[in-house]
Amino acid sequence: MLMKRRCVFYKESRQTKVATADGSSPVFKVRGVHLHEQCLFHSFSLSSISPRRHHIPSTKSFPIPTLYLLTPTLMTSPRKTVLITGCRGIGIGNALAREFHAQGFRVFATARSASQLDDLTALGIEAITLDVTSREQIAAAAAEVASRTGGTLDILVNNAGKACTIPALDATDDDIKGVFETNLFSVVYTCQGFAPLVIKAKGTIVQIGSITQMVPLTFGSLYNATKAALHAFTDTLRVELEPFGVNVTEIITGGVKSNIAGNSKRRLPPTSIYLPVEDAFIARQGTSQDGALDTDAYAKGVVQQLSKSTPPRWYWRGSFVWPIWIITTFFSRGFMHYIRRNTFGMDKLRALVSSGKIKV
């Protein structure tokens, strides 16, 4: 909880009496008005004032000397607010909501259906129905948050995402539109919808990015492209919002335990040229969870960074992030291609094509 220290001066020479504001907690009363009403709603407990130190007679009725300094008190500041998209089930959004709540934030968790957030509402977290691909629902959610907070939002976390594992040549229109609409277009929509609240708070917009923006992960071309586009959008948004005092942070995420990939395994279409390595394609669909960081550990690190007065522009979190950072920082772009070119059956497929066993 954030606290501000205040000292209160009161110039008065008339007699004062001790009153009781709530029947149990004594406070000062001057001219029939509780002192805390004149001093930003502070209450001054008699137990916090030493008669010897302050030269006050130990009675319940005493004169306050002219310009007398009363004991400093602590004032509780309003809780900071955060809205997180995509909080359903086991995943990053759910873990972030719980961690922000544990750190004293007022949390608005969203999902397509509020009933999917019962585990969070049981903790005291506020649920809001939101389909991030709907501009109408975003506008309604922003209005709802504004009505509850007085028109401000300290942190907006764009977490909602959609997986898409399919060879680029086999992707359908639904694949292409679905992953771009959820992973990129919806982020633009929510930034536009909630920007007035964040600007008023001089707050922070957070994008949950991915290391796949810079890693040619086999069969992930569409998903990787959405994260690369999100990275570029975020960097430019940061420049455009800086004059308004808004921070923009990208969490470059590695492997994290989540349900984004779902449990079902997709098969290749019968016309796919990748059928000879379909077993590798099926295996690929579950690899994001191999050695993945626990969601609670991920959330603790992220919330710690976002709680700073000036959050970092980029924060790397999750398994495998440091090897990727080292490679992309100190090695040529071709090196990443070299270490990925033989993964998930690409070496086998290359050999079959070279030997003439596959006719394209």
PDB file of C-alpha atoms in Angstrom, residues 65-275:
ATOM      1  CA  PRO A  65      -0.865  27.192  21.195  1.00  0.00           C
ATOM      2  CA  THR A  66      -0.721  29.462  18.173  1.00  0.00           C
ATOM      3  CA  LEU A  67       0.830  27.661  15.173  1.00  0.00           C
ATOM      4  CA  TYR A  68       1.176  24.411  17.072  1.00  0.00           C
ATOM      5  CA  LEU A  69       2.629  21.403  15.221  1.00  0.00           C
ATOM      6  CA  LEU A  70       0.591  18.272  15.640  1.00  0.00           C
ATOM      7  CA  THR A  71       2.060  14.799  15.293  1.00  0.00           C
ATOM      8  CA  PRO A  72       2.737  13.701  11.661  1.00  0.00           C
ATOM      9  CA  THR A  73       0.252  11.140  10.406  1.00  0.00           C
ATOM     10  CA  LEU A  74       0.073   8.672   7.563  1.00  0.00           C
ATOM     11  CA  MET A  75      -2.480   9.004   4.779  1.00  0.00           C
ATOM     12  CA  THR A  76      -3.364   6.028   2.643  1.00  0.00           C
ATOM     13  CA  SER A  77      -3.290   6.756  -1.102  1.00  0.00           C
ATOM     14  CA  PRO A  78      -5.896   5.198  -3.410  1.00  0.00           C
ATOM     15  CA  ARG A  79      -4.937   1.799  -4.747  1.00  0.00           C
ATOM     16  CA  LYS A  80      -3.446   1.749  -8.220  1.00  0.00           C
ATOM     17  CA  THR A  81      -5.651   0.140 -10.845  1.00  0.00           C
ATOM     18  CA  VAL A  82      -4.785  -2.423 -13.501  1.00  0.00           C
ATOM     19  CA  LEU A  83      -6.861  -4.058 -16.230  1.00  0.00           C
ATOM     20  CA  ILE A  84      -5.654  -7.339 -17.740  1.00  0.00           C
ATOM     21  CA  THR A  85      -7.093  -9.009 -20.832  1.00  0.00           C
ATOM     22  CA  GLY A  86      -7.265 -12.782 -21.283  1.00  0.00           C
ATOM     23  CA  CYS A  87      -7.467 -13.955 -17.662  1.00  0.00           C
ATOM     24  CA  ARG A  88      -9.330 -17.225 -18.200  1.00  0.00           C
ATOM     25  CA  GLY A  89      -7.878 -20.513 -16.984  1.00  0.00           C
ATOM     26  CA  ILE A  90      -4.274 -21.418 -16.310  1.00  0.00           C
ATOM     27  CA  GLY A  91      -2.037 -18.881 -17.935  1.00  0.00           C
ATOM     28  CA  ILE A  92      -0.234 -15.574 -17.837  1.00  0.00           C
ATOM     29  CA  GLY A  93      -3.294 -13.326 -17.483  1.00  0.00           C
ATOM     30  CA  ASN A  94      -4.708 -15.274 -14.555  1.00  0.00           C
ATOM     31  CA  ALA A  95      -1.347 -15.332 -12.764  1.00  0.00           C
ATOM     32  CA  LEU A  96      -0.794 -11.607 -13.335  1.00  0.00           C
ATOM     33  CA  ALA A  97      -4.240 -10.812 -11.930  1.00  0.00           C
ATOM     34  CA  ARG A  98      -3.516 -12.783  -8.761  1.00  0.00           C
ATOM     35  CA  GLU A  99      -0.052 -11.263  -8.303  1.00  0.00           C
ATOM     36  CA  PHE A 100      -1.195  -7.673  -8.860  1.00  0.00           C
ATOM     37  CA  HIS A 101      -3.999  -8.309  -6.368  1.00  0.00           C
ATOM     38  CA  ALA A 102      -1.527  -9.732  -3.842  1.00  0.00           C
ATOM     39  CA  GLN A 103       0.574  -6.578  -4.185  1.00  0.00           C
ATOM     40  CA  GLY A 104      -2.358  -4.327  -3.317  1.00  0.00           C
ATOM     41  CA  PHE A 105      -3.538  -3.260  -6.764  1.00  0.00           C
ATOM     42  CA  ARG A 106      -7.191  -2.938  -7.658  1.00  0.00           C
ATOM     43  CA  VAL A 107      -7.482  -5.493 -10.462  1.00  0.00           C
ATOM     44  CA  PHE A 108      -9.971  -5.676 -13.317  1.00  0.00           C
ATOM     45  CA  ALA A 109      -9.701  -9.112 -14.931  1.00  0.00           C
ATOM     46  CA  THR A 110     -11.362  -9.723 -18.284  1.00  0.00           C
ATOM     47  CA  ALA A 111     -12.503 -12.700 -20.324  1.00  0.00           C
ATOM     48  CA  ARG A 112     -15.153 -13.381 -22.955  1.00  0.00           C
ATOM     49  CA  SER A 113     -17.438 -14.533 -20.139  1.00  0.00           C
ATOM     50  CA  ALA A 114     -17.312 -13.313 -16.541  1.00  0.00           C
ATOM     51  CA  SER A 115     -18.230 -16.832 -15.384  1.00  0.00           C
ATOM     52  CA  GLN A 116     -14.774 -17.949 -16.563  1.00  0.00           C
ATOM     53  CA  LEU A 117     -13.229 -15.784 -13.839  1.00  0.00           C
ATOM     54  CA  ASP A 118     -14.902 -17.260 -10.752  1.00  0.00           C
ATOM     55  CA  ASP A 119     -11.542 -18.263  -9.268  1.00  0.00           C
ATOM     56  CA  LEU A 120     -10.422 -14.628  -9.410  1.00  0.00           C
ATOM     57  CA  THR A 121     -13.643 -13.018  -8.181  1.00  0.00           C
ATOM     58  CA  ALA A 122     -13.439 -15.318  -5.153  1.00  0.00           C
ATOM     59  CA  LEU A 123     -10.256 -13.425  -4.232  1.00  0.00           C
ATOM     60  CA  GLY A 124     -11.918 -10.024  -4.529  1.00  0.00           C
ATOM     61  CA  ILE A 125     -10.764  -9.307  -8.075  1.00  0.00           C
ATOM     62  CA  GLU A 126     -13.308  -7.485 -10.247  1.00  0.00           C
ATOM     63  CA  ALA A 127     -14.430  -9.316 -13.396  1.00  0.00           C
ATOM     64  CA  ILE A 128     -15.414  -7.586 -16.626  1.00  0.00           C
ATOM     65  CA  THR A 129     -16.766  -9.301 -19.726  1.00  0.00           C
ATOM     66  CA  LEU A 130     -14.626  -8.407 -22.729  1.00  0.00           C
ATOM     67  CA  ASP A 131     -14.082  -9.833 -26.182  1.00  0.00           C
ATOM     68  CA  VAL A 132     -10.945  -7.972 -27.245  1.00  0.00           C
ATOM     69  CA  THR A 133     -11.830  -8.310 -30.927  1.00  0.00           C
ATOM     70  CA  SER A 134     -15.023  -6.273 -30.431  1.00  0.00           C
ATOM     71  CA  ARG A 135     -14.685  -2.501 -30.478  1.00  0.00           C
ATOM     72  CA  GLU A 136     -18.171  -2.212 -28.948  1.00  0.00           C
ATOM     73  CA  GLN A 137     -17.255  -4.384 -25.960  1.00  0.00           C
ATOM     74  CA  ILE A 138     -13.979  -2.511 -25.505  1.00  0.00           C
ATOM     75  CA  ALA A 139     -15.848   0.804 -25.402  1.00  0.00           C
ATOM     76  CA  ALA A 140     -18.321  -0.618 -22.882  1.00  0.00           C
ATOM     77  CA  ALA A 141     -15.526  -2.029 -20.713  1.00  0.00           C
ATOM     78  CA  ALA A 142     -13.642   1.280 -20.769  1.00  0.00           C
ATOM     79  CA  ALA A 143     -16.795   3.134 -19.729  1.00  0.00           C
ATOM     80  CA  GLU A 144     -17.375   0.633 -16.920  1.00  0.00           C
ATOM     81  CA  VAL A 145     -13.830   1.004 -15.597  1.00  0.00           C
ATOM     82  CA  ALA A 146     -14.054   4.798 -15.844  1.00  0.00           C
ATOM     83  CA  SER A 147     -17.261   4.788 -13.802  1.00  0.00           C
ATOM     84  CA  ARG A 148     -15.594   2.726 -11.076  1.00  0.00           C
ATOM     85  CA  THR A 149     -12.284   4.614 -10.910  1.00  0.00           C
ATOM     86  CA  GLY A 150     -13.244   8.188 -11.637  1.00  0.00           C
ATOM     87  CA  GLY A 151     -11.956   8.072 -15.189  1.00  0.00           C
ATOM     88  CA  THR A 152      -8.431   6.717 -14.758  1.00  0.00           C
ATOM     89  CA  LEU A 153      -6.520   3.476 -15.275  1.00  0.00           C
ATOM     90  CA  ASP A 154      -2.937   3.135 -14.080  1.00  0.00           C
ATOM     91  CA  ILE A 155      -1.928   0.015 -16.011  1.00  0.00           C
ATOM     92  CA  LEU A 156      -3.397  -1.663 -19.098  1.00  0.00           C
ATOM     93  CA  VAL A 157      -2.031  -5.154 -19.778  1.00  0.00           C
ATOM     94  CA  ASN A 158      -2.728  -6.530 -23.258  1.00  0.00           C
ATOM     95  CA  ASN A 159      -2.306 -10.240 -22.618  1.00  0.00           C
ATOM     96  CA  ALA A 160      -5.096 -11.963 -24.579  1.00  0.00           C
ATOM     97  CA  GLY A 161      -3.583 -14.081 -27.314  1.00  0.00           C
ATOM     98  CA  LYS A 162      -4.216 -16.893 -29.758  1.00  0.00           C
ATOM     99  CA  ALA A 163      -1.866 -19.695 -30.785  1.00  0.00           C
ATOM    100  CA  CYS A 164      -1.490 -20.723 -34.412  1.00  0.00           C
ATOM    101  CA  THR A 165       0.768 -23.624 -35.370  1.00  0.00           C
ATOM    102  CA  ILE A 166       0.508 -24.494 -39.049  1.00  0.00           C
ATOM    103  CA  PRO A 167       2.851 -24.409 -42.052  1.00  0.00           C
ATOM    104  CA  ALA A 168       2.503 -21.068 -43.838  1.00  0.00           C
ATOM    105  CA  LEU A 169       1.446 -22.788 -47.079  1.00  0.00           C
ATOM    106  CA  ASP A 170      -1.342 -24.692 -45.312  1.00  0.00           C
ATOM    107  CA  ALA A 171      -2.857 -21.774 -43.388  1.00  0.00           C
ATOM    108  CA  THR A 172      -6.526 -21.051 -44.026  1.00  0.00           C
ATOM    109  CA  ASP A 173      -8.207 -17.654 -44.098  1.00  0.00           C
ATOM    110  CA  ASP A 174      -9.568 -18.369 -40.618  1.00  0.00           C
ATOM    111  CA  ASP A 175      -6.034 -19.085 -39.383  1.00  0.00           C
ATOM    112  CA  ILE A 176      -4.659 -15.870 -40.819  1.00  0.00           C
ATOM    113  CA  LYS A 177      -7.490 -13.577 -39.775  1.00  0.00           C
ATOM    114  CA  GLY A 178      -7.988 -15.186 -36.380  1.00  0.00           C
ATOM    115  CA  VAL A 179      -4.416 -14.929 -35.140  1.00  0.00           C
ATOM    116  CA  PHE A 180      -3.846 -11.403 -36.455  1.00  0.00           C
ATOM    117  CA  GLU A 181      -7.185 -10.169 -35.132  1.00  0.00           C
ATOM    118  CA  THR A 182      -6.505 -11.484 -31.626  1.00  0.00           C
ATOM    119  CA  ASN A 183      -2.754 -10.918 -31.317  1.00  0.00           C
ATOM    120  CA  LEU A 184      -2.411  -7.596 -33.129  1.00  0.00           C
ATOM    121  CA  PHE A 185      -5.609  -5.834 -34.162  1.00  0.00           C
ATOM    122  CA  SER A 186      -7.233  -6.275 -30.742  1.00  0.00           C
ATOM    123  CA  VAL A 187      -4.206  -4.689 -29.073  1.00  0.00           C
ATOM    124  CA  VAL A 188      -4.650  -1.622 -31.264  1.00  0.00           C
ATOM    125  CA  TYR A 189      -8.352  -1.565 -30.366  1.00  0.00           C
ATOM    126  CA  THR A 190      -7.773  -1.791 -26.602  1.00  0.00           C
ATOM    127  CA  CYS A 191      -5.009   0.821 -26.674  1.00  0.00           C
ATOM    128  CA  GLN A 192      -7.373   3.188 -28.471  1.00  0.00           C
ATOM    129  CA  GLY A 193     -10.284   2.406 -26.151  1.00  0.00           C
ATOM    130  CA  PHE A 194      -8.452   2.736 -22.846  1.00  0.00           C
ATOM    131  CA  ALA A 195      -5.934   5.437 -23.809  1.00  0.00           C
ATOM    132  CA  PRO A 196      -7.964   8.340 -22.338  1.00  0.00           C
ATOM    133  CA  LEU A 197      -8.006   6.608 -18.940  1.00  0.00           C
ATOM    134  CA  VAL A 198      -4.304   5.739 -19.030  1.00  0.00           C
ATOM    135  CA  ILE A 199      -3.312   9.226 -20.210  1.00  0.00           C
ATOM    136  CA  LYS A 200      -5.325  10.826 -17.409  1.00  0.00           C
ATOM    137  CA  ALA A 201      -3.485   8.611 -14.913  1.00  0.00           C
ATOM    138  CA  LYS A 202      -0.121   9.102 -16.657  1.00  0.00           C
ATOM    139  CA  GLY A 203       0.031   5.345 -16.471  1.00  0.00           C
ATOM    140  CA  THR A 204       1.524   2.403 -18.331  1.00  0.00           C
ATOM    141  CA  ILE A 205       0.475   0.251 -21.278  1.00  0.00           C
ATOM    142  CA  VAL A 206       1.922  -3.261 -21.235  1.00  0.00           C
ATOM    143  CA  GLN A 207       2.117  -5.643 -24.188  1.00  0.00           C
ATOM    144  CA  ILE A 208       2.789  -9.340 -23.635  1.00  0.00           C
ATOM    145  CA  GLY A 209       5.207 -10.034 -26.483  1.00  0.00           C
ATOM    146  CA  SER A 210       7.226 -13.127 -27.340  1.00  0.00           C
ATOM    147  CA  ILE A 211      10.723 -14.243 -28.263  1.00  0.00           C
ATOM    148  CA  THR A 212       9.140 -15.729 -31.393  1.00  0.00           C
ATOM    149  CA  GLN A 213       9.223 -12.237 -32.899  1.00  0.00           C
ATOM    150  CA  MET A 214      12.915 -12.889 -33.596  1.00  0.00           C
ATOM    151  CA  VAL A 215      13.087 -16.703 -33.717  1.00  0.00           C
ATOM    152  CA  PRO A 216      12.062 -18.533 -36.943  1.00  0.00           C
ATOM    153  CA  LEU A 217      10.179 -21.191 -35.017  1.00  0.00           C
ATOM    154  CA  THR A 218       9.148 -23.877 -37.497  1.00  0.00           C
ATOM    155  CA  PHE A 219       5.422 -24.037 -38.342  1.00  0.00           C
ATOM    156  CA  GLY A 220       4.830 -20.807 -36.415  1.00  0.00           C
ATOM    157  CA  SER A 221       5.151 -18.247 -39.190  1.00  0.00           C
ATOM    158  CA  LEU A 222       1.768 -16.602 -38.598  1.00  0.00           C
ATOM    159  CA  TYR A 223       2.054 -16.444 -34.812  1.00  0.00           C
ATOM    160  CA  ASN A 224       5.642 -15.227 -35.072  1.00  0.00           C
ATOM    161  CA  ALA A 225       4.554 -12.528 -37.514  1.00  0.00           C
ATOM    162  CA  THR A 226       1.904 -11.204 -35.119  1.00  0.00           C
ATOM    163  CA  LYS A 227       4.479 -10.884 -32.344  1.00  0.00           C
ATOM    164  CA  ALA A 228       6.974  -9.177 -34.645  1.00  0.00           C
ATOM    165  CA  ALA A 229       4.264  -6.721 -35.683  1.00  0.00           C
ATOM    166  CA  LEU A 230       3.299  -6.205 -32.033  1.00  0.00           C
ATOM    167  CA  HIS A 231       6.929  -5.386 -31.235  1.00  0.00           C
ATOM    168  CA  ALA A 232       7.082  -2.730 -33.963  1.00  0.00           C
ATOM    169  CA  PHE A 233       3.698  -1.307 -32.965  1.00  0.00           C
ATOM    170  CA  THR A 234       4.762  -1.100 -29.320  1.00  0.00           C
ATOM    171  CA  ASP A 235       8.052   0.659 -30.024  1.00  0.00           C
ATOM    172  CA  THR A 236       6.268   3.318 -32.069  1.00  0.00           C
ATOM    173  CA  LEU A 237       3.371   3.651 -29.618  1.00  0.00           C
ATOM    174  CA  ARG A 238       5.941   4.360 -26.909  1.00  0.00           C
ATOM    175  CA  VAL A 239       7.295   7.313 -28.885  1.00  0.00           C
ATOM    176  CA  GLU A 240       3.805   8.642 -29.598  1.00  0.00           C
ATOM    177  CA  LEU A 241       2.588   8.460 -25.983  1.00  0.00           C
ATOM    178  CA  GLU A 242       5.718   9.713 -24.240  1.00  0.00           C
ATOM    179  CA  PRO A 243       4.680  13.396 -24.553  1.00  0.00           C
ATOM    180  CA  PHE A 244       1.573  12.565 -22.500  1.00  0.00           C
ATOM    181  CA  GLY A 245       3.550  10.976 -19.671  1.00  0.00           C
ATOM    182  CA  VAL A 246       2.522   7.413 -20.540  1.00  0.00           C
ATOM    183  CA  ASN A 247       4.991   4.532 -20.292  1.00  0.00           C
ATOM    184  CA  VAL A 248       4.814   1.628 -22.748  1.00  0.00           C
ATOM    185  CA  THR A 249       6.439  -1.679 -21.806  1.00  0.00           C
ATOM    186  CA  GLU A 250       6.854  -4.860 -23.817  1.00  0.00           C
ATOM    187  CA  ILE A 251       7.309  -8.102 -21.901  1.00  0.00           C
ATOM    188  CA  ILE A 252       9.396 -10.259 -24.240  1.00  0.00           C
ATOM    189  CA  THR A 253       8.161 -13.638 -23.089  1.00  0.00           C
ATOM    190  CA  GLY A 254       9.877 -16.990 -23.363  1.00  0.00           C
ATOM    191  CA  GLY A 255       8.412 -20.332 -22.320  1.00  0.00           C
ATOM    192  CA  VAL A 256       5.691 -19.972 -19.675  1.00  0.00           C
ATOM    193  CA  LYS A 257       3.161 -22.534 -18.478  1.00  0.00           C
ATOM    194  CA  SER A 258      -0.200 -21.699 -20.044  1.00  0.00           C
ATOM    195  CA  ASN A 259      -3.200 -23.111 -21.862  1.00  0.00           C
ATOM    196  CA  ILE A 260      -2.731 -21.002 -24.995  1.00  0.00           C
ATOM    197  CA  ALA A 261      -2.003 -24.008 -27.204  1.00  0.00           C
ATOM    198  CA  GLY A 262      -4.950 -26.036 -25.908  1.00  0.00           C
ATOM    199  CA  ASN A 263      -4.986 -29.807 -25.583  1.00  0.00           C
ATOM    200  CA  SER A 264      -5.988 -30.887 -29.085  1.00  0.00           C
ATOM    201  CA  LYS A 265      -3.389 -31.740 -31.744  1.00  0.00           C
ATOM    202  CA  ARG A 266      -4.052 -30.429 -35.212  1.00  0.00           C
ATOM    203  CA  ARG A 267      -3.409 -32.587 -38.257  1.00  0.00           C
ATOM    204  CA  LEU A 268      -2.083 -31.445 -41.606  1.00  0.00           C
ATOM    205  CA  PRO A 269      -4.455 -31.195 -44.574  1.00  0.00           C
ATOM    206  CA  PRO A 270      -4.229 -34.172 -46.973  1.00  0.00           C
ATOM    207  CA  THR A 271      -2.707 -31.977 -49.679  1.00  0.00           C
ATOM    208  CA  SER A 272       0.130 -30.658 -47.526  1.00  0.00           C
ATOM    209  CA  ILE A 273       3.684 -31.014 -48.831  1.00  0.00           C
ATOM    210  CA  TYR A 274       4.735 -31.508 -45.199  1.00  0.00           C
ATOM    211  CA  LEU A 275       2.894 -34.817 -44.735  1.00  0.00           C
TER     212      LEU A 275
END
